[in-house]
Coordinates of C-alpha atoms and ligand atoms in Angstrom, one line a residue:
M24 CA 7.4 16.8 17.2
E25 CA 10.8 15.1 17.6
P26 CA 14.0 16.0 15.8
E27 CA 15.8 13.2 13.9
S28 CA 18.5 11.6 15.8
V29 CA 21.1 11.8 13.0
G30 CA 21.7 14.2 10.1
L31 CA 21.1 11.3 7.6
L32 CA 17.4 11.9 7.6
R33 CA 17.7 15.5 6.6
E34 CA 17.7 14.4 3.1
R35 CA 17.6 17.9 1.5
D36 CA 20.4 19.2 3.5
A37 CA 23.3 18.5 1.1
A38 CA 25.6 20.7 3.2
D39 CA 25.9 18.0 5.8
R40 CA 27.2 15.4 3.4
V41 CA 30.8 14.4 2.9
V42 CA 32.0 15.5 -0.5
V43 CA 33.7 13.1 -2.9
P44 CA 34.8 15.4 -5.7
E45 CA 34.4 13.0 -8.7
L46 CA 30.9 12.2 -7.7
Q47 CA 29.7 15.7 -7.0
S48 CA 28.2 16.2 -10.4
E49 CA 25.5 13.7 -9.5
P50 CA 22.5 15.0 -7.5
H51 CA 22.3 13.2 -4.1
V52 CA 18.6 13.3 -3.6
S53 CA 16.6 11.4 -6.1
D54 CA 14.6 13.9 -8.2
S55 CA 12.8 12.2 -11.0
T56 CA 11.6 15.5 -12.6
G57 CA 13.6 15.0 -15.8
V58 CA 12.1 11.6 -16.8
S59 CA 8.7 12.5 -15.2
A60 CA 8.1 15.5 -17.4
S61 CA 7.3 13.2 -20.3
L62 CA 5.3 10.8 -18.2
F63 CA 2.8 13.1 -16.6
P64 CA 0.4 15.8 -17.8
D65 CA 1.1 19.4 -17.0
G66 CA 0.7 20.3 -13.3
Y67 CA 1.4 16.9 -11.9
I68 CA 5.1 17.5 -11.2
E69 CA 4.3 20.8 -9.3
A70 CA 1.6 19.0 -7.3
R71 CA 4.0 16.2 -6.4
A72 CA 6.5 18.8 -5.3
R73 CA 3.9 20.2 -2.8
Y74 CA 3.4 16.7 -1.4
R75 CA 7.2 16.2 -1.2
S76 CA 7.6 19.5 0.7
F77 CA 4.8 18.6 3.1
V78 CA 6.3 15.2 3.8
E79 CA 9.7 16.5 4.4
E80 CA 8.7 19.5 6.5
H81 CA 5.9 17.9 8.6
V82 CA 5.9 14.1 8.4
I83 CA 9.5 12.9 8.3
P84 CA 10.5 14.9 11.3
A85 CA 7.5 13.5 13.2
E86 CA 8.2 9.8 12.4
G87 CA 9.8 9.1 15.7
A88 CA 6.9 10.4 17.6
L89 CA 4.3 8.8 15.4
G90 CA 6.1 5.4 15.6
R91 CA 5.5 5.4 19.4
E92 CA 1.8 4.9 18.7
D93 CA 0.7 6.4 22.0
D94 CA -2.0 9.0 22.7
D95 CA 0.3 11.8 21.7
A96 CA 0.9 10.1 18.4
L97 CA -2.8 9.9 17.7
R98 CA -3.2 13.6 18.5
L99 CA -0.2 14.4 16.2
I100 CA -1.8 12.5 13.3
A101 CA -5.0 14.4 13.8
A102 CA -3.1 17.7 13.7
L103 CA -1.1 16.7 10.6
Q104 CA -4.3 15.6 8.9
Q105 CA -5.9 19.0 9.5
R106 CA -2.8 20.7 8.2
A107 CA -2.9 18.5 5.0
R108 CA -6.6 19.4 4.5
E109 CA -5.8 23.1 4.8
A110 CA -2.9 22.7 2.3
G111 CA -5.4 21.2 -0.2
L112 CA -3.6 17.9 -0.2
W113 CA -6.4 15.7 1.3
A114 CA -7.5 12.4 -0.2
P115 CA -5.5 12.4 -3.5
H116 CA -7.0 9.0 -4.4
M117 CA -10.5 10.5 -4.9
H118 CA -11.9 13.1 -7.2
A119 CA -13.0 16.5 -6.0
S120 CA -16.6 15.7 -6.8
V121 CA -16.6 13.2 -3.9
G122 CA -14.5 15.2 -1.4
G123 CA -10.9 14.4 -2.5
T124 CA -8.3 16.3 -4.5
G125 CA -7.3 13.5 -7.0
E126 CA -7.4 13.2 -10.7
G127 CA -7.2 9.4 -11.3
F128 CA -4.7 6.7 -11.0
L129 CA -1.8 8.3 -13.0
Y130 CA -2.1 11.4 -10.8
Y131 CA -2.2 9.3 -7.7
A132 CA 0.8 7.3 -8.8
C133 CA 2.7 10.5 -9.4
M134 CA 1.8 11.9 -5.9
N135 CA 2.8 8.7 -4.2
E136 CA 6.4 9.0 -5.2
A137 CA 6.3 11.7 -2.6
I138 CA 3.7 10.4 -0.2
G139 CA 5.2 6.9 -0.1
R140 CA 8.5 8.2 1.2
S141 CA 7.1 8.0 4.8
Y142 CA 5.1 5.1 6.0
W143 CA 2.9 7.5 8.0
A144 CA 2.2 10.0 5.2
Q145 CA -0.7 7.9 3.7
L146 CA -2.6 8.3 7.0
V147 CA -1.7 12.0 7.1
F148 CA -3.2 12.6 3.6
G149 CA -6.3 10.4 4.2
C150 CA -5.3 7.8 1.6
Q151 CA -4.2 4.9 3.8
A152 CA -4.6 1.3 3.0
P153 CA -7.1 -0.3 3.2
D154 CA -9.4 2.7 3.3
A155 CA -8.4 4.1 -0.1
G156 CA -9.3 0.8 -1.9
N157 CA -12.5 0.4 0.1
A158 CA -13.5 4.0 -0.8
E159 CA -12.9 3.3 -4.4
I160 CA -15.0 0.2 -4.4
L161 CA -17.8 2.0 -2.5
H162 CA -17.7 4.8 -4.9
L163 CA -18.0 2.4 -7.8
L164 CA -20.6 0.0 -6.4
G165 CA -22.3 1.6 -3.4
T166 CA -25.9 2.5 -3.4
P167 CA -26.8 6.1 -2.5
A168 CA -27.6 5.0 1.1
Q169 CA -24.4 3.1 1.4
K170 CA -22.4 6.0 0.1
E171 CA -24.0 8.3 2.6
Q172 CA -23.5 5.9 5.6
F173 CA -20.1 4.5 4.7
L174 CA -18.3 6.4 2.0
E175 CA -18.8 10.0 3.0
P176 CA -17.3 9.6 6.5
L177 CA -14.5 7.5 5.1
I178 CA -13.4 10.2 2.6
A179 CA -13.8 12.9 5.1
G180 CA -11.5 11.1 7.5
R181 CA -14.2 10.8 10.2
A182 CA -14.2 7.0 9.9
R183 CA -11.8 4.2 9.1
S184 CA -12.6 0.7 7.6
F185 CA -11.2 -2.7 7.1
F186 CA -11.3 -5.4 4.4
S187 CA -12.0 -8.8 5.9
M188 CA -11.2 -11.7 3.5
T189 CA -8.3 -13.8 4.7
E190 CA -8.9 -16.6 7.1
P191 CA -6.4 -18.4 9.4
D192 CA -7.7 -21.9 8.5
V193 CA -7.5 -21.9 4.7
A194 CA -5.1 -20.6 2.1
G195 CA -5.8 -16.9 1.5
S196 CA -4.2 -17.2 -2.0
D197 CA -7.1 -19.3 -3.1
P198 CA -10.4 -17.6 -2.0
R199 CA -12.4 -20.5 -3.3
L200 CA -11.5 -22.1 0.0
L201 CA -13.0 -19.4 2.2
R202 CA -15.3 -20.7 5.0
T203 CA -17.0 -17.6 6.5
R204 CA -20.7 -18.0 5.7
A205 CA -23.6 -15.6 5.5
V206 CA -27.3 -16.7 5.3
V207 CA -30.4 -14.8 4.7
D208 CA -32.8 -14.5 7.6
G209 CA -35.8 -12.3 6.9
D210 CA -34.4 -9.0 5.7
D211 CA -31.0 -9.6 7.2
W212 CA -27.7 -11.4 6.5
V213 CA -26.4 -13.4 9.4
V214 CA -22.6 -13.8 9.2
D215 CA -20.5 -16.5 11.0
G216 CA -16.8 -17.1 10.6
L217 CA -13.3 -16.3 11.6
K218 CA -11.0 -13.9 9.7
W219 CA -7.5 -12.6 10.3
F220 CA -5.1 -10.0 9.0
S221 CA -8.1 -7.6 8.8
T222 CA -5.8 -4.5 8.7
G223 CA -6.9 -1.5 10.6
A224 CA -9.9 -3.2 12.2
E225 CA -9.1 -1.9 15.7
G226 CA -11.0 1.4 16.1
S227 CA -12.6 1.2 12.7
S228 CA -16.3 2.0 11.9
F229 CA -17.0 -0.8 9.5
G230 CA -15.6 -3.7 7.5
I231 CA -16.2 -5.1 4.0
V232 CA -16.6 -8.8 4.6
F233 CA -16.2 -11.5 2.0
A234 CA -18.7 -14.3 2.9
I235 CA -19.8 -17.5 1.2
T236 CA -23.5 -17.0 0.6
D237 CA -24.4 -19.6 -2.1
P238 CA -22.2 -22.6 -1.6
D239 CA -23.9 -24.6 -4.3
A240 CA -23.6 -22.0 -7.0
D241 CA -20.8 -22.0 -9.6
T242 CA -17.5 -21.5 -7.9
Y243 CA -17.1 -17.8 -8.7
D244 CA -20.7 -17.0 -7.8
R245 CA -20.6 -18.3 -4.3
G246 CA -19.4 -15.2 -2.4
T247 CA -21.0 -11.9 -1.5
M248 CA -19.4 -8.7 -0.1
I249 CA -21.2 -7.4 3.0
L250 CA -20.8 -4.1 4.8
V251 CA -20.6 -4.7 8.5
P252 CA -20.5 -1.9 11.1
T253 CA -17.9 -2.8 13.7
D254 CA -20.3 -2.2 16.6
T255 CA -22.7 -4.9 15.3
P256 CA -23.4 -7.4 18.1
G257 CA -21.5 -10.6 17.5
L258 CA -18.5 -8.9 15.8
E259 CA -15.5 -9.4 18.0
I260 CA -12.0 -8.1 17.4
V261 CA -10.2 -11.0 19.0
R262 CA -6.7 -9.5 19.0
P263 CA -4.3 -7.5 17.0
L264 CA -1.8 -10.1 15.7
S265 CA 1.8 -9.6 16.5
V266 CA 3.5 -9.2 13.1
M267 CA 7.3 -9.4 13.1
G268 CA 7.2 -8.5 16.8
H269 CA 4.8 -5.6 16.5
E270 CA 1.1 -5.4 17.5
G271 CA 0.5 -1.9 16.4
R272 CA -2.4 0.3 17.3
A273 CA -5.6 1.3 15.5
W274 CA -4.9 1.8 11.8
N275 CA -1.6 0.0 12.2
T276 CA -3.0 -3.3 13.4
H277 CA -3.7 -6.6 11.6
C278 CA -6.6 -8.1 13.5
E279 CA -8.2 -11.5 14.0
V280 CA -12.0 -10.9 13.8
R281 CA -14.7 -13.3 14.8
Y282 CA -18.2 -13.1 13.4
S283 CA -20.8 -15.0 15.5
G284 CA -24.4 -14.6 14.3
V285 CA -23.6 -11.0 13.1
R286 CA -26.9 -9.6 11.7
V287 CA -26.9 -6.8 9.2
P288 CA -29.6 -5.7 6.7
L289 CA -29.6 -7.2 3.2
A290 CA -29.3 -3.5 2.1
N291 CA -25.7 -3.8 3.3
T292 CA -24.9 -6.0 0.3
L293 CA -22.1 -4.4 -1.7
G294 CA -22.7 -4.8 -5.4
G295 CA -24.9 -7.9 -6.1
R296 CA -25.3 -11.2 -4.3
G297 CA -22.7 -13.6 -5.6
D298 CA -20.4 -10.8 -6.9
A299 CA -17.7 -11.1 -4.2
F300 CA -15.1 -12.8 -6.5
K301 CA -15.6 -10.2 -9.2
I302 CA -15.5 -7.3 -6.6
A303 CA -12.4 -8.8 -5.0
Q304 CA -10.7 -8.3 -8.3
Q305 CA -12.0 -4.8 -8.6
R306 CA -11.0 -4.0 -5.0
L307 CA -7.6 -5.8 -5.0
G308 CA -6.4 -4.8 -8.4
P309 CA -6.3 -1.0 -7.7
G310 CA -5.3 -1.7 -4.1
R311 CA -2.2 -3.6 -5.3
I312 CA -1.1 -0.8 -7.5
H313 CA -1.7 1.7 -4.6
H314 CA 0.8 -0.3 -2.6
V315 CA 3.3 -0.3 -5.4
M316 CA 2.9 3.5 -5.9
R317 CA 3.8 4.0 -2.2
W318 CA 6.8 1.6 -2.6
L319 CA 8.2 3.9 -5.2
G320 CA 8.6 6.5 -2.5
Q321 CA 10.1 3.9 -0.1
M322 CA 12.6 2.7 -2.7
Q323 CA 13.7 6.2 -3.6
R324 CA 14.2 7.1 0.0
A325 CA 16.3 4.0 0.7
F326 CA 18.3 4.7 -2.4
D327 CA 19.0 8.3 -1.3
L328 CA 20.1 7.1 2.1
M329 CA 22.3 4.4 0.5
C330 CA 24.0 6.8 -1.9
A331 CA 24.5 9.5 0.7
Y332 CA 26.0 7.2 3.3
S333 CA 28.3 5.4 0.8
L334 CA 29.8 8.8 0.0
G335 CA 30.5 9.7 3.6
R336 CA 31.6 6.4 5.1
E337 CA 35.2 5.4 4.6
A338 CA 36.8 2.0 4.9
F339 CA 40.0 0.4 3.5
G340 CA 41.4 3.7 2.2
G341 CA 38.4 5.3 0.6
P342 CA 34.6 5.9 0.7
L343 CA 32.3 3.0 0.3
A344 CA 31.0 4.7 -2.8
E345 CA 34.3 3.8 -4.5
K346 CA 33.9 0.0 -3.9
Q347 CA 32.7 -1.8 -7.0
T348 CA 30.2 -3.9 -5.0
V349 CA 28.5 -0.8 -3.6
Q350 CA 28.5 0.7 -7.1
N351 CA 26.8 -2.4 -8.4
W352 CA 24.2 -2.1 -5.7
I353 CA 23.6 1.5 -6.6
A354 CA 23.4 0.8 -10.3
D355 CA 21.1 -2.3 -9.9
S356 CA 18.9 -0.3 -7.5
A357 CA 18.7 2.7 -9.9
A358 CA 17.7 0.3 -12.8
G359 CA 15.2 -1.5 -10.7
I360 CA 13.5 1.7 -9.4
Q361 CA 13.2 3.2 -12.8
A362 CA 11.8 0.0 -14.2
C363 CA 9.2 0.0 -11.4
R364 CA 8.3 3.6 -12.0
L365 CA 7.8 3.1 -15.7
M366 CA 5.7 -0.1 -15.1
T367 CA 3.6 1.7 -12.5
M368 CA 2.9 4.7 -14.7
D369 CA 2.0 2.4 -17.6
T370 CA -0.3 0.3 -15.5
A371 CA -1.9 3.4 -13.9
R372 CA -2.5 4.9 -17.4
K373 CA -4.1 1.7 -18.6
I374 CA -6.5 1.6 -15.5
D375 CA -7.4 5.2 -16.2
E376 CA -8.3 4.2 -19.7
G377 CA -10.7 1.5 -18.5
S378 CA -8.5 -1.6 -18.8
E379 CA -8.5 -4.2 -16.0
A380 CA -4.7 -4.5 -16.6
R381 CA -4.7 -7.9 -14.9
V382 CA -1.3 -9.0 -16.3
E383 CA 0.3 -5.6 -15.7
I384 CA -0.9 -5.4 -12.1
S385 CA 0.4 -8.9 -11.3
M386 CA 3.6 -8.3 -13.1
L387 CA 4.2 -5.1 -11.2
K388 CA 3.1 -6.4 -7.8
F389 CA 5.7 -9.2 -7.6
Y390 CA 8.4 -7.4 -9.5
A391 CA 8.2 -4.2 -7.4
A392 CA 8.0 -6.2 -4.2
G393 CA 11.3 -7.8 -5.1
V394 CA 13.0 -4.5 -6.0
L395 CA 11.7 -2.8 -2.9
N396 CA 13.1 -5.5 -0.6
D397 CA 16.4 -5.6 -2.5
V398 CA 16.9 -1.8 -2.5
I399 CA 16.2 -1.5 1.3
D400 CA 18.3 -4.5 2.0
R401 CA 21.3 -3.1 0.1
A402 CA 20.8 0.3 1.8
I403 CA 20.9 -1.5 5.2
Q404 CA 24.0 -3.4 4.2
V405 CA 25.8 -0.2 3.2
H406 CA 24.9 1.3 6.6
G407 CA 26.4 -1.7 8.4
A408 CA 25.1 -2.1 12.0
R409 CA 23.7 1.4 11.9
G410 CA 21.3 0.2 9.2
L411 CA 19.7 -2.1 11.8
T412 CA 19.2 0.6 14.4
D413 CA 16.4 3.1 14.4
E414 CA 18.9 5.9 13.7
T415 CA 17.7 5.6 10.1
P416 CA 14.2 4.6 8.9
L417 CA 15.7 1.6 7.0
A418 CA 15.0 -1.1 9.6
Q419 CA 11.3 -0.1 9.8
M420 CA 11.1 0.1 6.1
A421 CA 12.5 -3.4 5.8
L422 CA 9.9 -4.7 8.2
H423 CA 7.0 -3.3 6.2
A424 CA 8.6 -4.2 2.8
R425 CA 8.8 -7.9 3.7
A426 CA 5.1 -8.1 4.1
G427 CA 4.7 -6.7 0.6
R428 CA 5.7 -10.0 -0.9
I429 CA 2.7 -11.6 0.8
Y430 CA -0.2 -9.2 1.2
D431 CA -2.6 -8.8 -1.7
G432 CA -1.4 -12.1 -3.1
P433 CA 2.0 -13.7 -2.6
D434 CA 4.7 -13.3 -5.3
E435 CA 4.2 -16.9 -6.5
V436 CA 0.5 -16.4 -7.2
H437 CA 1.1 -13.2 -9.2
R438 CA 3.8 -15.0 -11.2
M439 CA 1.3 -17.8 -11.8
V440 CA -1.3 -15.3 -13.1
V441 CA 1.2 -13.7 -15.5
A442 CA 2.5 -16.9 -16.8
R443 CA -1.0 -18.5 -17.3
R444 CA -2.4 -15.5 -19.1
V445 CA 0.7 -15.2 -21.4
L446 CA 0.7 -18.9 -22.1
R447 CA -3.0 -18.9 -22.8
R448 CA -2.3 -16.5 -25.7
Y449 CA 0.4 -18.7 -27.1
S450 CA -1.9 -21.8 -26.8
A451 CA -4.5 -19.9 -28.8
G452 CA -1.9 -19.4 -31.6
D453 CA -1.2 -15.8 -30.7
G454 CA 1.8 -14.3 -29.1
W455 CA 2.0 -11.9 -26.1
Q456 CA 2.0 -8.3 -27.2
F457 CA 3.9 -5.9 -25.1
T458 CA 1.6 -3.0 -25.4
Ligands
FAD501 C1 0.8 -7.1 6.5 C2 -0.4 -7.8 6.0 C3 -1.6 -7.2 5.8 C4 -2.7 -7.9 5.3 N1 -3.9 -7.2 5.2 C5 -5.0 -7.9 4.9 C6 -6.3 -7.3 4.9 O1 -6.5 -6.1 5.2 N2 -7.4 -8.1 4.6 C7 -7.3 -9.4 4.2 O2 -8.3 -10.0 4.0 N3 -6.1 -10.0 4.2 C8 -4.9 -9.3 4.5 N4 -3.7 -9.9 4.5 C9 -3.6 -11.3 4.1 C10 -3.0 -11.6 2.8 O3 -3.7 -11.0 1.7 C11 -2.7 -13.1 2.7 O4 -1.7 -13.4 3.7 C12 -2.3 -13.5 1.3 O5 -3.4 -13.5 0.4 C13 -1.8 -15.0 1.4 O6 -2.7 -15.8 2.0 P1 -2.1 -16.8 3.2 O7 -1.4 -16.0 4.2 O8 -3.3 -17.6 3.7 O9 -1.0 -17.7 2.5 P2 -1.4 -19.1 1.7 O10 -2.4 -18.9 0.7 O11 -1.5 -20.2 2.7 O12 0.0 -19.3 1.0 C14 1.2 -19.6 1.7 C15 2.4 -19.6 0.7 O13 2.1 -20.7 -0.3 C16 2.8 -20.3 -1.5 N5 1.8 -20.4 -2.6 C17 0.4 -20.2 -2.6 N6 -0.1 -20.4 -3.8 C18 0.9 -20.8 -4.6 C19 1.0 -21.1 -6.0 N7 -0.1 -21.1 -6.8 N8 2.2 -21.4 -6.5 C20 3.3 -21.4 -5.7 N9 3.3 -21.1 -4.4 C21 2.1 -20.8 -3.9 C22 3.2 -18.9 -1.4 O14 4.6 -18.9 -1.1 C23 2.5 -18.4 -0.1 O15 3.2 -17.3 0.5 C24 -2.6 -9.2 4.9 C25 -1.3 -9.8 5.1 C26 -0.2 -9.2 5.6 C27 1.1 -9.9 5.7

């Protein structure tokens, strides 16, 4: 493990911070316990504190080493995963009945305020994207045989998976345009096509592939989700894409994947034939909110760094914290973060209660992506040139945050979904009820 290069990252160590007397009454490390107490059932706050301690003690100090993505980093991840298991913190997205330690979406949202603080923590706790979403959909729709072959190793952390929907040649925002085909031949599907941005495909055991199987059916009945083991002949991981200058390794890759006559049994159909569009909604809705949950942790960490640095750095006769512009950034960030937290908890609660929460999920996805990027960008600006170095985690955070405005549906598409659904109600003579 590697020590951090500057004291800034020792977020709990208030003793290191420069003191500005009139601001000392404010806590410097965001602690949402006060508001949280009324948001969460008993026990969640204590559970979150355990995740927070683990992240601060074991994950944040290892970020430098993990970010190198060499063989040592892979070994370190495995060691941290084992430690997380022993601490009873493994797989908080799944219930204990299937090998996790979770209690539903609201619980997972609460834990992610701590887990999301570090990019690598999701992998350490076995709840990384896209595996968490894939596990949920397998749990919901998998046959007993599929659960045994694909789900059990996934939850246990013995396997990773990918979700293969987006294609380079058509607009991913509009899945009606997808071209990858699968046809029935005897007892098998035969899949042909080219996908990209299949996150984590390198080194994974299987993918969930969205293929067009019934091109003449009604538009939303044309696709089928098919489970494809990565070692099936004809499946080629062409390359990890270089994304903002970074190719990544293993879990942290976004791969181009070619399917050339890939043959898998019909028994690998996930859900029913023709259900891919419906499943994509089931898969992507929860996946989107998983992302936002983690972003809450990223926002809070960037906020902590911004506030702490603004108190310690002096220019033009006083700390940055005394400049009105910086205070505006802090106030706007605090308001945005709290709005995202409350929207996330509300959406998680509705999903737990069985709602699809389509409008809430879309509203949250684009709004939170904006707040995330704004808060990190302000934090970088407050740090000046240091904010662009790797002496703080902010530059890496900004890199990942930018993609959040695109993956799982670009901002513009989520705005469209919200506006259309709201307007539909008004067209029908009703109004929109903010429930
Ligand atoms: C880091 C990362 C990880 C990803 N991981 C996965 C994965 O694991 N599996 C997977 O299948 N895919 C993955 N994706 C792909 C992602 O889901 C798609 O990029 C996304 O759905 C958008 O598709 P596209 O890139 O083809 O953009 P397009 O659909 O071509 O859209 C381009 C732009 O057009 C604009 N636009 C589109 N529709 C509208 C509209 N109705 N109104 C106004 N403007 C519009 C938007 O600005 C949009 O950004 C990932 C992407 C990234 C960046």
